[in-house]
């Protein structure tokens, strides 16, 4: 960790000045003091800092990336002899800086905004300003401040083409994606060139005390419980009996119309024969549903048929950096199922004439957070769209949107006393 040099770019009354300065005196005290964006030089003068680095090479790298920082004329001032990295003051401070790095509780979070740092060439900095807590760690490029002493950069070549995901929390996403997004698995290819509603109402499994379910018997001898949002729907005994009776009436009516209810051969998608052939014909011949039966549940049945932990989540929401509000286009919030598609999605939106500001990312990590977003927006008359794509006339051509239950929306608006302001 470079410790003994101080390289500062500042502007005085006449020109831009680049100073390479010994950092420590013989007694270990610092030659320069940094506070409120300014440096106090050894002669007592104060100057406003433009950039600060731990080496001339680091400063040259920053100036190559942003030549305008240097201005038209630059005066370079260098010491007569370089500092020794084994000098007592240098060694002492290096040990302190290494301890600060070791004490950093979350090395990938930004020292400035505390959000994850997922940028290629992210600045690795030291904070040593007067009246600031000393720290060593990463910052986003947009969070880099003039008094941050840049020690180097962290290169992650895999992120070089995903600079729009600079604050994306890869760890949280991967953690939640395992066993999540049941409704979207395999849906992506089917949405290409299509628009599809996603029926939605708030999850209430956590409020259910039911110990019964409804089983659908297949013509091949197999069976499965009716599920909701990726898990067995739990009901009271009377509810299960009533639901089974209603379903049997539907099963008989569909068979009389020669379009019986079936499940797909592999993934057990449920629907009429014609719908299954259209949605999942590649899986093989649909299997007919014979009847529905109420049945008491067991723990094994609940566990065995729990397909996902989250039915919708995780999803990626987009936040306008200037306002800290969710990115919205004509009353519609955009969310994504695949963060790595963000650059392509933004390119499509811009081509369609949609103005896209500088964006940050936020993860809807569980279904409760998705429910909260969809519900709050529905009450405002707004929509939440998933992976929306547009043609050049700004007409939607691909994607899905959450479509709240009409009964739920009407009931809730009655409870709330109408449309909120």
Coordinates of C-alpha atoms in Angstrom, one line a residue:
X1 CA 0.0 0.0 0.0
X2 CA 1.7 3.3 -1.2
X3 CA 2.2 5.4 1.9
X4 CA 5.1 7.9 1.8
X5 CA 4.0 10.3 -1.0
X6 CA 1.3 12.8 -1.4
X7 CA 0.4 13.8 -5.0
X8 CA -2.1 16.7 -5.2
X9 CA -3.7 18.5 -8.1
X10 CA -4.9 22.0 -7.2
X11 CA -5.5 25.3 -8.9
X12 CA -4.0 28.6 -7.6
X13 CA -4.7 32.1 -9.0
X14 CA -2.5 31.6 -12.1
X15 CA -2.5 28.0 -13.1
X16 CA -3.1 24.3 -12.3
X17 CA -0.4 22.9 -10.0
X18 CA 0.6 19.3 -9.6
X19 CA 2.6 18.7 -6.4
X20 CA 4.4 15.6 -5.4
X21 CA 5.2 16.0 -1.7
X22 CA 6.7 14.0 1.1
X23 CA 3.8 13.0 3.3
X24 CA 5.4 12.7 6.7
X25 CA 7.9 14.7 8.7
X26 CA 10.7 13.0 10.7
X27 CA 8.5 12.9 13.8
X28 CA 5.7 11.1 11.9
X29 CA 3.4 14.1 11.6
X30 CA 1.9 14.9 8.2
X31 CA 3.2 17.9 6.2
X32 CA -0.2 18.7 4.8
X33 CA -3.6 19.0 6.3
X34 CA -6.8 18.3 4.4
X35 CA -10.2 19.6 5.4
X36 CA -13.5 20.7 3.6
X37 CA -12.1 20.1 0.1
X38 CA -9.0 22.1 0.7
X39 CA -5.3 21.5 1.5
X40 CA -3.2 23.6 3.9
X41 CA 0.4 23.7 2.4
X42 CA 3.6 23.9 4.5
X43 CA 3.7 27.7 4.0
X44 CA 0.2 28.1 5.5
X45 CA -1.5 28.7 2.2
X46 CA -4.9 27.0 1.6
X47 CA -5.8 25.7 -1.9
X48 CA -8.9 24.0 -3.3
X49 CA -8.0 20.4 -4.2
X50 CA -9.0 19.0 -7.6
X51 CA -7.6 15.4 -7.2
X52 CA -5.4 13.6 -4.8
X53 CA -3.4 10.3 -5.2
X54 CA -0.8 8.2 -3.5
X55 CA 1.6 8.1 -6.5
X56 CA 2.4 10.1 -9.7
X57 CA 1.4 7.1 -11.7
X58 CA -2.1 7.1 -10.1
X59 CA -2.5 10.8 -10.8
X60 CA -1.5 10.3 -14.4
X61 CA -4.1 7.5 -14.7
X62 CA -6.8 9.9 -13.4
X63 CA -5.8 12.7 -15.7
X64 CA -5.7 10.4 -18.7
X65 CA -9.3 9.4 -17.9
X66 CA -10.4 13.1 -17.4
X67 CA -7.9 15.4 -19.2
X68 CA -10.1 18.5 -18.4
X69 CA -9.1 18.3 -14.8
X70 CA -5.6 19.6 -15.6
X71 CA -6.6 22.7 -17.6
X72 CA -4.5 24.3 -20.3
X73 CA -1.3 25.0 -18.3
X74 CA 0.1 22.8 -15.5
X75 CA 3.1 23.4 -13.1
X76 CA 4.7 20.3 -11.8
X77 CA 6.5 20.5 -8.5
X78 CA 8.4 17.4 -7.3
X79 CA 10.7 16.8 -4.2
X80 CA 14.4 16.6 -4.6
X81 CA 14.6 13.0 -3.3
X82 CA 11.8 10.4 -2.9
X83 CA 10.7 9.4 0.6
X84 CA 11.9 6.1 1.9
X85 CA 9.1 3.6 2.4
X86 CA 11.0 2.3 5.4
X87 CA 11.0 5.6 7.2
X88 CA 9.5 5.3 10.7
X89 CA 6.6 7.6 10.0
X90 CA 5.8 5.8 6.8
X91 CA 6.0 2.4 8.3
X92 CA 3.8 3.4 11.3
X93 CA 1.1 4.9 9.0
X94 CA 1.2 1.9 6.7
X95 CA 0.4 -0.4 9.6
X96 CA -2.5 1.9 10.6
X97 CA -3.8 1.9 7.0
X98 CA -3.6 -1.9 6.8
X99 CA -5.5 -2.2 10.0
X100 CA -8.2 0.2 8.8
X101 CA -8.6 -2.0 5.7
X102 CA -8.8 -5.1 7.9
X103 CA -11.4 -3.4 10.1
X104 CA -13.6 -2.5 7.1
X105 CA -16.8 -4.4 7.8
X106 CA -17.9 -4.6 4.2
X107 CA -15.1 -4.3 1.7
X108 CA -17.3 -4.1 -1.4
X109 CA -19.6 -1.3 0.0
X110 CA -18.8 2.3 -1.0
X111 CA -17.2 4.5 1.7
X112 CA -19.3 7.4 0.6
X113 CA -22.8 6.1 -0.1
X114 CA -22.6 2.6 1.5
X115 CA -24.1 0.9 -1.6
X116 CA -22.3 -2.1 -3.2
X117 CA -19.4 -1.2 -5.6
X118 CA -19.6 -3.4 -8.7
X119 CA -17.6 -1.2 -11.1
X120 CA -14.6 -2.2 -13.1
X121 CA -11.6 0.1 -12.2
X122 CA -13.3 1.2 -9.0
X123 CA -11.1 3.7 -7.0
X124 CA -9.5 2.2 -3.8
X125 CA -9.0 5.1 -1.5
X126 CA -7.9 6.3 2.0
X127 CA -9.9 8.9 4.0
X128 CA -7.7 10.9 6.3
X129 CA -9.3 14.4 6.4
X130 CA -9.5 16.4 9.6
X131 CA -12.7 15.7 11.5
X132 CA -13.5 12.6 9.3
X133 CA -13.4 9.0 10.5
X134 CA -10.2 7.4 9.0
X135 CA -11.2 4.6 6.5
X136 CA -9.7 2.6 3.7
X137 CA -11.9 1.0 1.0
X138 CA -13.7 1.3 -2.3
X139 CA -15.8 4.1 -3.7
X140 CA -17.9 4.5 -6.9
X141 CA -16.4 6.8 -9.6
X142 CA -19.4 9.1 -9.0
X143 CA -18.7 9.1 -5.2
X144 CA -15.0 10.0 -5.5
X145 CA -14.3 13.2 -3.7
X146 CA -11.3 15.5 -4.2
X147 CA -9.8 14.7 -0.8
X148 CA -10.0 11.0 -1.3
X149 CA -6.4 9.8 -1.5
X150 CA -6.6 7.3 -4.3
X151 CA -4.3 4.3 -3.6
X152 CA -5.2 2.4 -6.8
X153 CA -8.1 0.8 -8.6
X154 CA -9.7 -2.6 -8.5
X155 CA -10.0 -4.3 -11.9
X156 CA -12.8 -6.8 -12.5
X157 CA -12.7 -7.4 -16.2
X158 CA -16.1 -9.2 -16.1
X159 CA -17.7 -5.9 -15.2
X160 CA -16.1 -3.9 -17.9
X161 CA -19.2 -4.1 -20.1
X162 CA -21.7 -3.6 -17.3
X163 CA -20.8 -0.1 -16.1
X164 CA -24.5 0.7 -15.6
X165 CA -24.5 -1.8 -12.7
X166 CA -21.9 0.1 -10.7
X167 CA -24.0 -0.1 -7.5
X168 CA -25.6 -3.5 -8.1
X169 CA -25.4 -5.9 -5.1
X170 CA -24.4 -9.2 -6.8
X171 CA -24.1 -11.1 -3.5
X172 CA -27.7 -10.3 -2.5
X173 CA -29.0 -11.1 -6.0
X174 CA -27.4 -14.5 -6.2
X175 CA -28.5 -15.4 -2.7
X176 CA -32.1 -14.5 -3.4
X177 CA -32.2 -15.9 -7.0
X178 CA -31.6 -19.4 -5.7
X179 CA -35.1 -20.8 -5.2
X180 CA -36.7 -17.6 -6.3
X181 CA -38.7 -16.1 -9.3
X182 CA -40.8 -19.1 -9.8
X183 CA -43.3 -17.4 -12.1
X184 CA -40.5 -16.1 -14.4
X185 CA -38.5 -19.3 -14.8
X186 CA -38.6 -20.2 -18.5
X187 CA -40.9 -17.3 -19.2
X188 CA -38.2 -15.1 -20.8
X189 CA -38.1 -16.8 -24.2
X190 CA -42.0 -16.9 -24.3
X191 CA -42.2 -13.2 -23.8
X192 CA -40.1 -12.3 -26.9
X193 CA -42.4 -10.4 -29.1
X194 CA -45.4 -10.9 -26.7
X195 CA -47.2 -8.9 -24.0
X196 CA -48.5 -10.9 -21.0
X197 CA -50.4 -10.0 -17.9
X198 CA -49.3 -11.5 -14.6
X199 CA -52.4 -12.0 -12.3
X200 CA -51.6 -10.6 -8.9
X201 CA -53.1 -10.3 -5.5
X202 CA -51.2 -10.0 -2.2
X203 CA -49.8 -13.2 -0.7
X204 CA -51.6 -14.3 2.4
X205 CA -50.1 -17.8 3.1
X206 CA -48.5 -16.4 6.2
X207 CA -52.0 -15.5 7.5
X208 CA -53.5 -18.9 6.8
X209 CA -54.2 -21.5 9.5
X210 CA -55.6 -24.0 7.1
X211 CA -54.6 -27.6 7.2
X212 CA -56.4 -28.8 4.1
X213 CA -55.8 -28.6 0.4
X214 CA -57.2 -29.6 -3.0
X215 CA -55.6 -32.5 -4.9
X216 CA -56.0 -32.9 -8.6
X217 CA -55.9 -36.6 -9.7
X218 CA -54.3 -37.3 -13.1
X219 CA -55.4 -39.9 -15.6
X220 CA -52.0 -41.6 -15.4
X221 CA -52.4 -42.2 -11.6
X222 CA -50.3 -39.2 -10.4
X223 CA -51.6 -36.3 -8.5
X224 CA -50.7 -32.9 -7.2
X225 CA -52.0 -30.3 -4.8
X226 CA -53.4 -27.0 -6.1
X227 CA -50.7 -24.4 -5.5
X228 CA -50.6 -20.6 -5.2
X229 CA -47.5 -18.6 -5.7
X230 CA -45.3 -21.6 -5.8
X231 CA -46.6 -23.4 -2.7
X232 CA -49.6 -25.6 -1.7
X233 CA -52.6 -23.5 -1.1
X234 CA -53.7 -24.1 2.5
X235 CA -57.5 -24.0 3.3
X236 CA -59.9 -24.9 6.0
X237 CA -61.8 -28.2 5.5
X238 CA -64.9 -26.5 4.4
X239 CA -63.0 -24.3 1.9
X240 CA -61.3 -27.3 0.5
X241 CA -64.6 -29.1 0.0
X242 CA -66.2 -26.1 -1.7
X243 CA -63.2 -25.5 -4.0
X244 CA -63.0 -29.2 -5.0
X245 CA -66.7 -29.2 -5.8
X246 CA -66.4 -26.0 -7.9
X247 CA -63.4 -27.5 -9.7
X248 CA -65.2 -30.7 -10.5
X249 CA -68.0 -28.8 -12.1
X250 CA -65.4 -27.0 -14.3
X251 CA -63.6 -30.3 -15.1
X252 CA -66.9 -31.9 -16.3
X253 CA -67.9 -28.9 -18.3
X254 CA -64.5 -28.7 -20.0
X255 CA -64.6 -32.4 -20.9
X256 CA -68.0 -32.0 -22.4
X257 CA -66.6 -29.2 -24.6
X258 CA -63.8 -31.7 -25.7
X259 CA -61.1 -29.4 -24.2
X260 CA -60.5 -31.1 -20.9
X261 CA -58.3 -29.7 -18.1
X262 CA -54.8 -31.1 -18.2
X263 CA -51.3 -30.7 -16.8
X264 CA -48.2 -30.6 -19.0
X265 CA -46.1 -33.7 -19.1
X266 CA -43.0 -32.4 -17.4
X267 CA -43.6 -29.1 -15.6
X268 CA -47.2 -29.7 -14.6
X269 CA -48.5 -26.5 -16.0
X270 CA -52.3 -26.5 -15.5
X271 CA -54.9 -25.5 -18.1
X272 CA -57.2 -26.7 -20.8
X273 CA -55.8 -29.2 -23.4
X274 CA -55.6 -26.6 -26.1
X275 CA -53.9 -24.1 -23.8
X276 CA -51.3 -26.7 -22.6
X277 CA -50.5 -27.7 -26.2
X278 CA -50.0 -24.1 -27.1
X279 CA -47.8 -23.2 -24.0
X280 CA -45.9 -26.5 -23.4
X281 CA -46.5 -28.7 -26.3
X282 CA -42.8 -29.6 -26.5
X283 CA -43.1 -31.4 -23.2
X284 CA -45.2 -34.2 -24.8
X285 CA -48.9 -35.2 -24.6
X286 CA -50.8 -33.3 -21.9
X287 CA -52.1 -35.5 -19.0
X288 CA -55.8 -35.2 -18.3
X289 CA -57.2 -34.2 -14.9
X290 CA -59.7 -36.7 -13.7
X291 CA -61.1 -35.0 -10.6
X292 CA -60.4 -32.7 -7.6
X293 CA -60.5 -34.0 -4.0
X294 CA -60.3 -32.2 -0.7
X295 CA -57.5 -33.7 1.4
X296 CA -55.9 -33.0 4.8
X297 CA -52.3 -31.8 4.5
X298 CA -49.1 -33.2 6.0
X299 CA -45.8 -31.5 6.6
X300 CA -44.2 -33.7 4.0
X301 CA -46.8 -32.6 1.4
X302 CA -46.1 -29.0 2.1
X303 CA -42.4 -29.4 1.9
X304 CA -42.4 -31.7 -1.1
X305 CA -44.5 -29.4 -3.2
X306 CA -43.0 -26.1 -2.2
X307 CA -41.3 -25.3 -5.5
X308 CA -39.9 -21.8 -4.7
X309 CA -39.2 -19.6 -1.8
X310 CA -40.2 -16.5 -3.7
X311 CA -42.7 -16.5 -6.5
X312 CA -41.8 -13.1 -8.0
X313 CA -38.6 -12.0 -6.3
X314 CA -35.8 -11.1 -6.8
X315 CA -36.5 -8.3 -9.3
X316 CA -34.3 -5.3 -10.2
X317 CA -35.9 -1.9 -9.7
X318 CA -34.3 1.3 -11.1
X319 CA -33.9 4.5 -9.1
X320 CA -33.3 8.0 -10.6
X321 CA -30.1 9.2 -8.9
X322 CA -31.1 12.9 -9.1
X323 CA -34.5 12.4 -7.3
X324 CA -34.1 9.1 -5.5
X325 CA -37.4 8.1 -6.9
X326 CA -38.3 5.0 -8.9
X327 CA -37.8 5.3 -12.6
X328 CA -41.2 5.7 -14.2
X329 CA -42.5 6.2 -17.7
X330 CA -46.0 7.5 -18.2
X331 CA -47.3 6.0 -14.9
X332 CA -45.4 2.7 -15.3
X333 CA -42.5 1.4 -13.1
X334 CA -40.0 -0.7 -14.9
X335 CA -38.4 -3.8 -13.2
X336 CA -36.1 -6.4 -14.7
X337 CA -35.6 -10.1 -14.2
X338 CA -32.0 -10.2 -15.4
X339 CA -29.6 -7.4 -14.3
X340 CA -27.1 -8.1 -17.1
X341 CA -29.8 -7.1 -19.6
X342 CA -29.9 -3.6 -18.3
X343 CA -27.6 -2.0 -20.9
X344 CA -29.6 -3.5 -23.7
X345 CA -32.9 -2.5 -22.2
X346 CA -31.8 1.1 -21.7
X347 CA -30.6 1.1 -25.3
X348 CA -34.1 0.0 -26.5
X349 CA -35.9 2.6 -24.3
X350 CA -33.7 5.4 -25.6
X351 CA -34.2 4.2 -29.2
X352 CA -37.9 4.4 -28.6
X353 CA -37.6 8.1 -27.5
X354 CA -37.8 7.5 -23.8
X355 CA -35.6 9.9 -21.8
X356 CA -33.5 7.8 -19.4
X357 CA -31.7 9.7 -16.6
X358 CA -28.7 8.4 -14.6
X359 CA -30.0 5.4 -12.7
X360 CA -29.1 3.4 -9.7
X361 CA -30.3 -0.1 -8.8
X362 CA -32.4 -1.5 -6.0
X363 CA -33.2 -5.2 -5.4
X364 CA -36.7 -6.3 -4.6
X365 CA -35.4 -9.2 -2.5
X366 CA -38.5 -11.0 -1.5
X367 CA -42.2 -11.3 -2.4
X368 CA -43.2 -9.0 0.4
X369 CA -41.3 -6.2 -1.2
X370 CA -42.8 -7.0 -4.6
X371 CA -46.3 -7.0 -3.1
X372 CA -45.7 -3.7 -1.4
X373 CA -44.5 -2.1 -4.7
X374 CA -47.4 -3.5 -6.8
X375 CA -50.0 -2.7 -4.2
X376 CA -48.9 0.9 -3.6
X377 CA -48.6 1.7 -7.3
X378 CA -52.0 0.1 -8.1
X379 CA -53.7 2.3 -5.6
X380 CA -52.2 5.3 -7.4
X381 CA -53.4 4.0 -10.8
X382 CA -49.9 3.1 -11.8
X383 CA -48.5 -0.2 -13.2
X384 CA -45.4 -2.2 -12.7
X385 CA -44.0 -3.6 -16.0
X386 CA -41.4 -6.5 -16.2
X387 CA -38.7 -6.4 -18.9
X388 CA -40.6 -4.0 -21.2
X389 CA -39.4 -3.5 -24.8
X390 CA -40.7 -1.0 -27.3
X391 CA -40.7 -0.4 -31.0
X392 CA -39.4 2.9 -32.5
X393 CA -43.0 4.4 -32.2
X394 CA -42.8 3.8 -28.5
X395 CA -45.4 1.1 -28.6
X396 CA -44.8 -1.9 -26.2
X397 CA -44.0 -5.0 -28.1
X398 CA -42.6 -7.4 -25.4
X399 CA -42.8 -7.8 -21.6
X400 CA -45.2 -8.5 -18.8
X401 CA -47.1 -6.4 -16.3
X402 CA -48.6 -7.1 -12.9
X403 CA -52.4 -7.1 -13.1
X404 CA -54.0 -6.8 -9.7
X405 CA -57.2 -8.6 -8.9
X406 CA -60.2 -6.4 -9.6
X407 CA -61.9 -7.6 -6.4
X408 CA -58.8 -6.9 -4.3
X409 CA -58.4 -3.4 -5.7
X410 CA -62.0 -2.5 -5.2
X411 CA -62.1 -3.9 -1.6
X412 CA -58.9 -2.1 -0.7
X413 CA -60.0 1.3 -2.2
X414 CA -63.2 1.0 -0.2
X415 CA -61.2 0.4 3.0
X416 CA -58.9 3.3 2.3
X417 CA -61.7 5.6 1.5
X418 CA -61.0 6.1 -2.2
X419 CA -58.0 7.0 -4.4
X420 CA -55.1 8.4 -2.4
X421 CA -53.7 11.8 -3.2

